[in-house]
Coordinates of C-alpha atoms in Angstrom, one line a residue:
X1 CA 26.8 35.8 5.5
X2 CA 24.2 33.5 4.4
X3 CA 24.9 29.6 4.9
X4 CA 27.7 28.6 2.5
X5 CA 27.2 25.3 3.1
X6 CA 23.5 25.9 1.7
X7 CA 24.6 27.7 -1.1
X8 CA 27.6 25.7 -2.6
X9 CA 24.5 22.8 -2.5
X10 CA 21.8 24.7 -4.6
X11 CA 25.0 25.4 -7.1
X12 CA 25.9 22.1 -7.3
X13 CA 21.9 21.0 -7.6
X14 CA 21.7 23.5 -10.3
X15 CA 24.8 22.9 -12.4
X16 CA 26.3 26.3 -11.9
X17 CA 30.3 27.3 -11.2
X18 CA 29.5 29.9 -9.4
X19 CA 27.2 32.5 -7.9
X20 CA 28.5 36.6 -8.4
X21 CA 27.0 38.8 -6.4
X22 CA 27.4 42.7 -7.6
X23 CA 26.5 45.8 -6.2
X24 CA 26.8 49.7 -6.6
X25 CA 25.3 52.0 -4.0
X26 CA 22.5 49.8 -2.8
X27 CA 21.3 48.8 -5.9
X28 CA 20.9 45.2 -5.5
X29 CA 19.2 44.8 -2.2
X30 CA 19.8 40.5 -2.7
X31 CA 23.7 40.6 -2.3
X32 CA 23.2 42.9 0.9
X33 CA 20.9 40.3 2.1
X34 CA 23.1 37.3 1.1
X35 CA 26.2 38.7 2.0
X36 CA 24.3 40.1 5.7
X37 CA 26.0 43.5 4.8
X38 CA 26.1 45.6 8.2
X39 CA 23.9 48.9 8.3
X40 CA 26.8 50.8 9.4
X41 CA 29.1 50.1 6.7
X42 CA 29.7 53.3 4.2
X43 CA 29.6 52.1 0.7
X44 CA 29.9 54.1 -2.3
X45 CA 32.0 52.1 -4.4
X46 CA 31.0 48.9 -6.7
X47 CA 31.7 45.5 -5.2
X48 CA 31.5 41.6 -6.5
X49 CA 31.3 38.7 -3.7
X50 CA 31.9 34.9 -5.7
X51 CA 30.5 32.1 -4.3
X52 CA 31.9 29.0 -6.2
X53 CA 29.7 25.7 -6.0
X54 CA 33.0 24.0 -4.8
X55 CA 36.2 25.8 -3.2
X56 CA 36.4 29.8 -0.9
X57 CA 34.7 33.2 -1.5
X58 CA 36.7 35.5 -3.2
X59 CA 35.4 39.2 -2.8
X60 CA 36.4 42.3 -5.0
X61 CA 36.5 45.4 -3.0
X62 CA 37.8 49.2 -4.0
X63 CA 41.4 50.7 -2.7
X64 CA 39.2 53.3 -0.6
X65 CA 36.8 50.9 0.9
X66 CA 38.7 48.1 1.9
X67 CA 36.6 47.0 4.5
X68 CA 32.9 47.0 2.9
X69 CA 33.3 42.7 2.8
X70 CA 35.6 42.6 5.8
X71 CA 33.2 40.5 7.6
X72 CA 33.3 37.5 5.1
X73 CA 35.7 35.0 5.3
X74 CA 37.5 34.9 1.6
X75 CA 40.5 35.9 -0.4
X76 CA 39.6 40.2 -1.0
X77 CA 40.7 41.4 -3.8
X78 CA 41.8 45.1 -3.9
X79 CA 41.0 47.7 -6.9
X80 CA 41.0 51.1 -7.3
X81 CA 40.1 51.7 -11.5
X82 CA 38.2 50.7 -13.6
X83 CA 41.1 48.3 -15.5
X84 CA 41.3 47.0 -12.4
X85 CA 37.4 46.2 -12.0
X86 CA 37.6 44.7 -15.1
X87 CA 40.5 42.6 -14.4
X88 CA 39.3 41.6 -11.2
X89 CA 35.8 40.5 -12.9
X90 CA 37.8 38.9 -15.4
X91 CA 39.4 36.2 -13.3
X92 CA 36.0 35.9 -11.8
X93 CA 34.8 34.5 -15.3
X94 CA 37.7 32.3 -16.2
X95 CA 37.5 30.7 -13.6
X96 CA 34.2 29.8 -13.2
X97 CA 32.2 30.8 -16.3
X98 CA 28.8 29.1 -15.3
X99 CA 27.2 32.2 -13.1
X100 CA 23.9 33.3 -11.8
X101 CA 23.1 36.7 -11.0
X102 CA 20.6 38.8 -10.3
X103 CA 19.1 39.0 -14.0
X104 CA 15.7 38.0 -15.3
X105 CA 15.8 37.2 -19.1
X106 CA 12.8 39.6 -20.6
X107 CA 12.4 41.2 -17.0
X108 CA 10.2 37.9 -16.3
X109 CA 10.4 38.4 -12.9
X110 CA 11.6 41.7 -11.5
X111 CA 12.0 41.0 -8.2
X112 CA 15.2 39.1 -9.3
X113 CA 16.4 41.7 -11.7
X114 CA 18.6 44.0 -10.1
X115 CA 21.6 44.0 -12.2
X116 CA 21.7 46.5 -15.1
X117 CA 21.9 45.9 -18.3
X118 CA 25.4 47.1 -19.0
X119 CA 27.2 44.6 -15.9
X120 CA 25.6 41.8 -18.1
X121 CA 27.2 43.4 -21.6
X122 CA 30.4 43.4 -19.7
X123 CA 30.0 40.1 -18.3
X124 CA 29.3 38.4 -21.4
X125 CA 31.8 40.5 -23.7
X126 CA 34.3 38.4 -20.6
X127 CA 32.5 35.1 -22.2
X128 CA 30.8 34.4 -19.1
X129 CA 27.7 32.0 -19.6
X130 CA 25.0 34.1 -17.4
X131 CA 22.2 33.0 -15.5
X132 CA 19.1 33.9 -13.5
X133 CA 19.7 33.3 -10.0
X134 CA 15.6 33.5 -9.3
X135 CA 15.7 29.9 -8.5
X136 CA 19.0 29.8 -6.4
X137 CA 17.5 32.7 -4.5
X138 CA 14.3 30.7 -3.7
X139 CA 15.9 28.0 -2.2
X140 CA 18.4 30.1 -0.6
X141 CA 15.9 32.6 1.4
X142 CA 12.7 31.7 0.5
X143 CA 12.8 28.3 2.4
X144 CA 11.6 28.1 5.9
X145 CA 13.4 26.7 9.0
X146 CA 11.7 23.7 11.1
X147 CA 11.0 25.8 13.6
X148 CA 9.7 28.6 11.8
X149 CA 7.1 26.0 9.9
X150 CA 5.8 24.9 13.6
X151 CA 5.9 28.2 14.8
X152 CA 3.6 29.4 11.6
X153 CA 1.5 26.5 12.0
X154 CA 1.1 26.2 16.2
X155 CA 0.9 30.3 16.9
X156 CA 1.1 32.8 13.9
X157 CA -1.5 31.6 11.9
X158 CA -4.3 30.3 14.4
X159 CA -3.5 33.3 15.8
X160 CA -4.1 35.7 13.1
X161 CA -7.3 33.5 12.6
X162 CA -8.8 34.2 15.9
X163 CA -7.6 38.5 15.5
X164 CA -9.9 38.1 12.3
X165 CA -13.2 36.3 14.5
X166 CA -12.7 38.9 17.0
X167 CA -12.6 41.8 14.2
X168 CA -15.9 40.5 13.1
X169 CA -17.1 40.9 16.6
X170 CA -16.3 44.4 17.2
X171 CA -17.5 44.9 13.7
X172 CA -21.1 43.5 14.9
X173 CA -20.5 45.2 18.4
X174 CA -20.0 48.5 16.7
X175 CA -23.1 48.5 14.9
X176 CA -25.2 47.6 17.2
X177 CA -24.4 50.1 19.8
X178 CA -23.9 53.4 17.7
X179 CA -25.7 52.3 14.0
X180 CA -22.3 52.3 12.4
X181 CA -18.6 51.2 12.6
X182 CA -15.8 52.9 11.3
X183 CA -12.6 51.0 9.2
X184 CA -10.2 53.1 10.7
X185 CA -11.7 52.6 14.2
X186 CA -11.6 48.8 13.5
X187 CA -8.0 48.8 11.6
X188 CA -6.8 50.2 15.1
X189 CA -8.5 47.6 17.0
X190 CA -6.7 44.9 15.1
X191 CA -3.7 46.5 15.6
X192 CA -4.0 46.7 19.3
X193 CA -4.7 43.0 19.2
X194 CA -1.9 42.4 17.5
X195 CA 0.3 43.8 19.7
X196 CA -1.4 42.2 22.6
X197 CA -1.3 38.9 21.2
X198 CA 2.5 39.0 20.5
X199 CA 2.8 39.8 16.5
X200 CA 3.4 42.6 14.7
X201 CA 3.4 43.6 11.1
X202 CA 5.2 46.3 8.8
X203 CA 2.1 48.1 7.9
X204 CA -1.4 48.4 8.9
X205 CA -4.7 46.1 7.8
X206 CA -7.2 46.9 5.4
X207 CA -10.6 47.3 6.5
X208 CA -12.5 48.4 3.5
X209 CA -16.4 48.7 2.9
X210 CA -18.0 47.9 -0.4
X211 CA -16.8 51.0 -2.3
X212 CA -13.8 51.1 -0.8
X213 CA -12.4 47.3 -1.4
X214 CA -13.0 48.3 -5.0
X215 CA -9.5 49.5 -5.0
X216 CA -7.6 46.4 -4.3
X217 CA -5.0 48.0 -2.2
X218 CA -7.2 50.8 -0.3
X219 CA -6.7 51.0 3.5
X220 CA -8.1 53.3 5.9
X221 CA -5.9 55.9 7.9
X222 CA -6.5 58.9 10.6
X223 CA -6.9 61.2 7.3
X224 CA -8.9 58.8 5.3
X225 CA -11.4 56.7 6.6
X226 CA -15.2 55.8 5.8
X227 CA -18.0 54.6 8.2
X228 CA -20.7 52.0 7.5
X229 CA -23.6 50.7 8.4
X230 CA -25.9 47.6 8.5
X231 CA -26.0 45.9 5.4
X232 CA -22.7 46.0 3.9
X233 CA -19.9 44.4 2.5
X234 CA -16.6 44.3 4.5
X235 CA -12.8 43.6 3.5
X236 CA -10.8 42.4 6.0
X237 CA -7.1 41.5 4.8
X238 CA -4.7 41.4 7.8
X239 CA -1.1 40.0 7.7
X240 CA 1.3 39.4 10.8
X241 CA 4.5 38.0 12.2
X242 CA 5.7 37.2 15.9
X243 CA 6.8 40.1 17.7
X244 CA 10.1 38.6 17.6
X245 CA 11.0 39.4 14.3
X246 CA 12.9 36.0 13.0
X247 CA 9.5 34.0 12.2
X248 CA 7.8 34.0 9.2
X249 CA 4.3 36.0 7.9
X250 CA 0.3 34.7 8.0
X251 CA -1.7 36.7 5.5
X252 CA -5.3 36.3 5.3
X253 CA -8.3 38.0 3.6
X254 CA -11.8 37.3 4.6
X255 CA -15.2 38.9 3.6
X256 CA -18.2 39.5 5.8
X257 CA -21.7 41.2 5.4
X258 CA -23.1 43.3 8.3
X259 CA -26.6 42.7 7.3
X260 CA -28.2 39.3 6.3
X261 CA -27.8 39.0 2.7
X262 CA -26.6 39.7 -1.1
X263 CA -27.9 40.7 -4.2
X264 CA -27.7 38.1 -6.8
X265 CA -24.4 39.6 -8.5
X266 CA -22.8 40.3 -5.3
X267 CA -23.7 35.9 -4.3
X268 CA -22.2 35.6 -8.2
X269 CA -18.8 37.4 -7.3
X270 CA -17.8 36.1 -3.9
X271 CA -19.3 32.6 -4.9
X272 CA -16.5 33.0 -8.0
X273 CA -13.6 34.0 -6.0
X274 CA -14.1 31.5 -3.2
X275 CA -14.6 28.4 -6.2
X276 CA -11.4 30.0 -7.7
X277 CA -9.3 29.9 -4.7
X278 CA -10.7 26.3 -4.3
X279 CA -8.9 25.9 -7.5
X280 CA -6.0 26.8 -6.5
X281 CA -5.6 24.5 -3.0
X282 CA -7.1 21.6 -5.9
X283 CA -4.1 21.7 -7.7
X284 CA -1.5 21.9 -5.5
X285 CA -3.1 18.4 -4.0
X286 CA -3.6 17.1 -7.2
X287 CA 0.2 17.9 -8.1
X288 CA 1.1 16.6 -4.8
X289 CA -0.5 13.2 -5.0
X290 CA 1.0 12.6 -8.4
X291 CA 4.5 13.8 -7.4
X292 CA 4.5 16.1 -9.6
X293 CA 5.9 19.9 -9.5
X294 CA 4.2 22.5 -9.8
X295 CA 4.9 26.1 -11.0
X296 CA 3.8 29.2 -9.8
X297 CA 2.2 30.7 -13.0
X298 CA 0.1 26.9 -13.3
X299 CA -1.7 28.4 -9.9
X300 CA -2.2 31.2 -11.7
X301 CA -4.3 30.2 -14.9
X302 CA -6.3 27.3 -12.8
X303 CA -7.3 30.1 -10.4
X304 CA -8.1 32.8 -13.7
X305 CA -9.8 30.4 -15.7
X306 CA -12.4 30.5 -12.9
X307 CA -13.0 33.8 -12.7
X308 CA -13.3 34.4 -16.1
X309 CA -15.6 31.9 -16.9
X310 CA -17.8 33.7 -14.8
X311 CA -17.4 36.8 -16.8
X312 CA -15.7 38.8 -14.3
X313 CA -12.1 38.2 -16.0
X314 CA -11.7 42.0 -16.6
X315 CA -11.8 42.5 -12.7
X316 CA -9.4 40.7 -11.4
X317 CA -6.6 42.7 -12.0
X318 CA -3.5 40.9 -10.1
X319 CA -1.4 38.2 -9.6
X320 CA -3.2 35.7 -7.9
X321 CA -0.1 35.0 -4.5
X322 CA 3.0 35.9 -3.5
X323 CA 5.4 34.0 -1.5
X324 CA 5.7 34.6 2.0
X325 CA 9.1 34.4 4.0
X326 CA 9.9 36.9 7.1
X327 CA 8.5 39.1 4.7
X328 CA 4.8 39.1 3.0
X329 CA 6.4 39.2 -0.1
X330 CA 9.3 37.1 -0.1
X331 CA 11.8 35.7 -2.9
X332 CA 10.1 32.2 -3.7
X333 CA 7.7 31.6 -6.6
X334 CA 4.8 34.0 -6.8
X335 CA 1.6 32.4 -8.1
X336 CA 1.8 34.9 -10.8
X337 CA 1.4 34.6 -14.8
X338 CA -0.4 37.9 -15.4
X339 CA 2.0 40.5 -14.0
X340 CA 4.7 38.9 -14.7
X341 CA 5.2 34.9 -15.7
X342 CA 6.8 33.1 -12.8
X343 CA 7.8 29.2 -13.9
X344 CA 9.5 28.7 -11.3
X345 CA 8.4 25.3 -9.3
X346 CA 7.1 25.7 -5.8
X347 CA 9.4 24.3 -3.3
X348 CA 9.1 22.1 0.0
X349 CA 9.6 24.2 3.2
X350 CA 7.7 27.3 1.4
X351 CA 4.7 29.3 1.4
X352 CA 2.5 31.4 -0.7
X353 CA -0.6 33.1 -0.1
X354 CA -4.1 32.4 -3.2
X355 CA -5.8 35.5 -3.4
X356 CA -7.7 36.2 -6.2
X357 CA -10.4 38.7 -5.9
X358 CA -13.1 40.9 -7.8
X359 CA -12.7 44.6 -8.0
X360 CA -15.7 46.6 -9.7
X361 CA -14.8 50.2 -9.2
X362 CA -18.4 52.1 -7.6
X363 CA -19.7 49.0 -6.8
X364 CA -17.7 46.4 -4.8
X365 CA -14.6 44.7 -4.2
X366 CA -13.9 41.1 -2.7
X367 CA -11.5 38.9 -2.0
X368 CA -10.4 35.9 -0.5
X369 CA -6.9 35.1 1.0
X370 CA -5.6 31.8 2.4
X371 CA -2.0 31.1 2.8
X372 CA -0.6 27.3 1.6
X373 CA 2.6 26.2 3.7
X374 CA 4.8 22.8 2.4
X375 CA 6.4 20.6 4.4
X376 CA 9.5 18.6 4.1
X377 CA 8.3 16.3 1.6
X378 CA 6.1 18.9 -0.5
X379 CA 2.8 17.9 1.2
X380 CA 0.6 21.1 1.1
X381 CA -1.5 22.5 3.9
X382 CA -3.8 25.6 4.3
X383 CA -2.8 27.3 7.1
X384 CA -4.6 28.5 10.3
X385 CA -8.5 29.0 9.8
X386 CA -10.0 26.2 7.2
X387 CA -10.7 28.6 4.2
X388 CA -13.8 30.7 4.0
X389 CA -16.8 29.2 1.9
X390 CA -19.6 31.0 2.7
X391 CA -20.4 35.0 3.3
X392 CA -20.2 35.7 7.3
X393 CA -23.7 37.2 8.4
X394 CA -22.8 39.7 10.9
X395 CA -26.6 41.2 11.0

């Protein structure tokens, strides 16, 4: 199980009794990760683990499956129907009223809402006083270790950086032996770097030309690929880990040109994104030299306003970062109030990627990517490569 120590802290920080974590079947993929439920176990019955701010765990755990929470230390509760579930959720409440679970008033943030609507009818029909548990979660899994901040810092992300320079050189290479380069021939290239060079990553990079990078998500594959040639606009968006598997993500976007120059509305886009991002790093300085929090949807609108100032408002059709954890998209604050509205303060000992990007469909796509990382006393720094400013010339 995750640190109880660390847990019965953020409770106490955030004024909470208690912390219920519920399940049935899989469906709340946060309690298995808090509760570092083993793959083996056969589950197919619903289960609560509660995690007071002060005191022990006290699991509740059906007749049949017994030993689906054997693993924790606490006081198991046995049940077999549904009185019995109800009773057993019952004490839960008296005791400890004040709970966060995994609910997001309005949906605000999905990636924190797993618990279904009628759990929370029950709940409160028991007169418990419910909360989100989006920011408990954050500082629960979304904060990084000490050594997984030098580790990011000294290998992953200079790393990644120099995998991107040597993408552009087989890029150039490419072209300059055969006319052409191929994204899917290049996508594999970074991928055997990758695994040279000690990372790895849960799905391949995107390497999309002009046309292509117009769907923000595109990436090439043995099935679906495109070639191109001397004067055109590249995508390169690659994310990675240490082979390892216990360090934390790098996730960078960068844009290059094969030949040796835009068109005016091409300079107009990427000259929009890049002062956008700029934005974005801005205001997490400006907030840190004040003292001041920030939230992830603030990111958000400074980085939106630019872009559609511009006029190209209409194209940029995401969020504009995620957090990043052992996974690219982790639990912390997303810099996000378009999908979804995030308020939820960055935190020290994070990271989230600014991304915002330009996607015109039949014409272009771009984007730029850098990751920000916080250190113990909130002070934030961009990551590996110093961010990308001008259009890399590859002709």
């Amino acid at each position: 199980m995750k640190s109880l120590p660390n847990i019965q802290v953020a409770l106490q920080k955030l004024g909470l009794d208690a912390w219920l974590l519920l399940d049935f079947r899989g469906n709340n993929s946060i309690a298995h990760e808090i509760v570092e439920m083993p793959e083996h176990i056969h589950c197919t019955r619903r289960w609560a683990v509660l995690i007071p701010a002060y005191g022990s765990i006290r699991t509740l755990v059906h007749a049949i499956e017994d030993f689906t929470l054997a693993h924790i230390d606490a006081e198991h509760i046995i049940y077999s129907g549904h009185d019995g579930w109800h009773k057993g959720l019952q004490s839960f409440v008296d005791s400890n009223p004040n709970i966060a679970i995994e609910y997001s008033p309005m949906n605000a943030i999905p990636t924190a809402s797993k618990v279904d609507a009628g759990t929370v009818e029950l709940l409160r029909s028991m007169n418990a006083i419910i909360h989100s548990s989006a920011d408990l979660l954050q500082m629960i899994s979304a904060v990084w270790t000490n050594e997984q901040l030098q580790e990011n810092l000294e290998f992953t992300a200079p790393e990644l950086g120099k995998i991107m320079h040597e993408t552009f050189h087989e890029i150039r290479s490419a072209i300059a032996k055969s006319g052409k380069a191929n994204e899917y021939a290049i996508q594999q290239f970074v991928m055997k770097r990758f695994a040279e060079c000690g990372l790895m990553t849960y799905s391949e990079p995107i390497i999309a030309k002009d046309k292509n990078a117009a769907s923000p998500h595109y990436a090439p594959s043995a099935s679906r690929h495109s070639d191109f040639g001397p004067d055109t606009i590249v995508l390169i968006d690659m994310w990675a880990c240490p082979a390892h598997g216990r360090g934390t993500y790098s996730d960078i976007t960068w844009m290059c040109h094969t030949g040796t120059s835009m068109s005016e509305q091409e300079a107009s886009i990427f000259h929009a994104i890049i002062d956008a991002r700029n934005a974005g790093i801005a205001l997490f300085d400006n907030r840190f030299n004040q003292q001041q929090p920030v939230m992830g949807c603030e990111i958000d609108d400074a980085v939106r306003a630019i872009i559609n100032e511009r006029g190209f408002g209409q194209y940029f059709v995401h969020r504009t970062g995620h957090s990043i954890t052992t996974e690219t998209h982790g639990p912390g604050a997303n810099m996000d109030n378009y999908e979804t509205k995030d308020a939820r303060s960055v935190l020290p000992m994070t990271s989230c990627s600014i991304e915002p990007g330009i996607y015109i469909p039949g014409f272009v796509g771009m984007r730029t990517e850098i990751d920000m990382v916080f250190e113990a006393d909130g002070k934030p720094i961009v990551s590996g490569l110093p961010p990308q400013q001008e259009m890399l010339y590859l002709g």
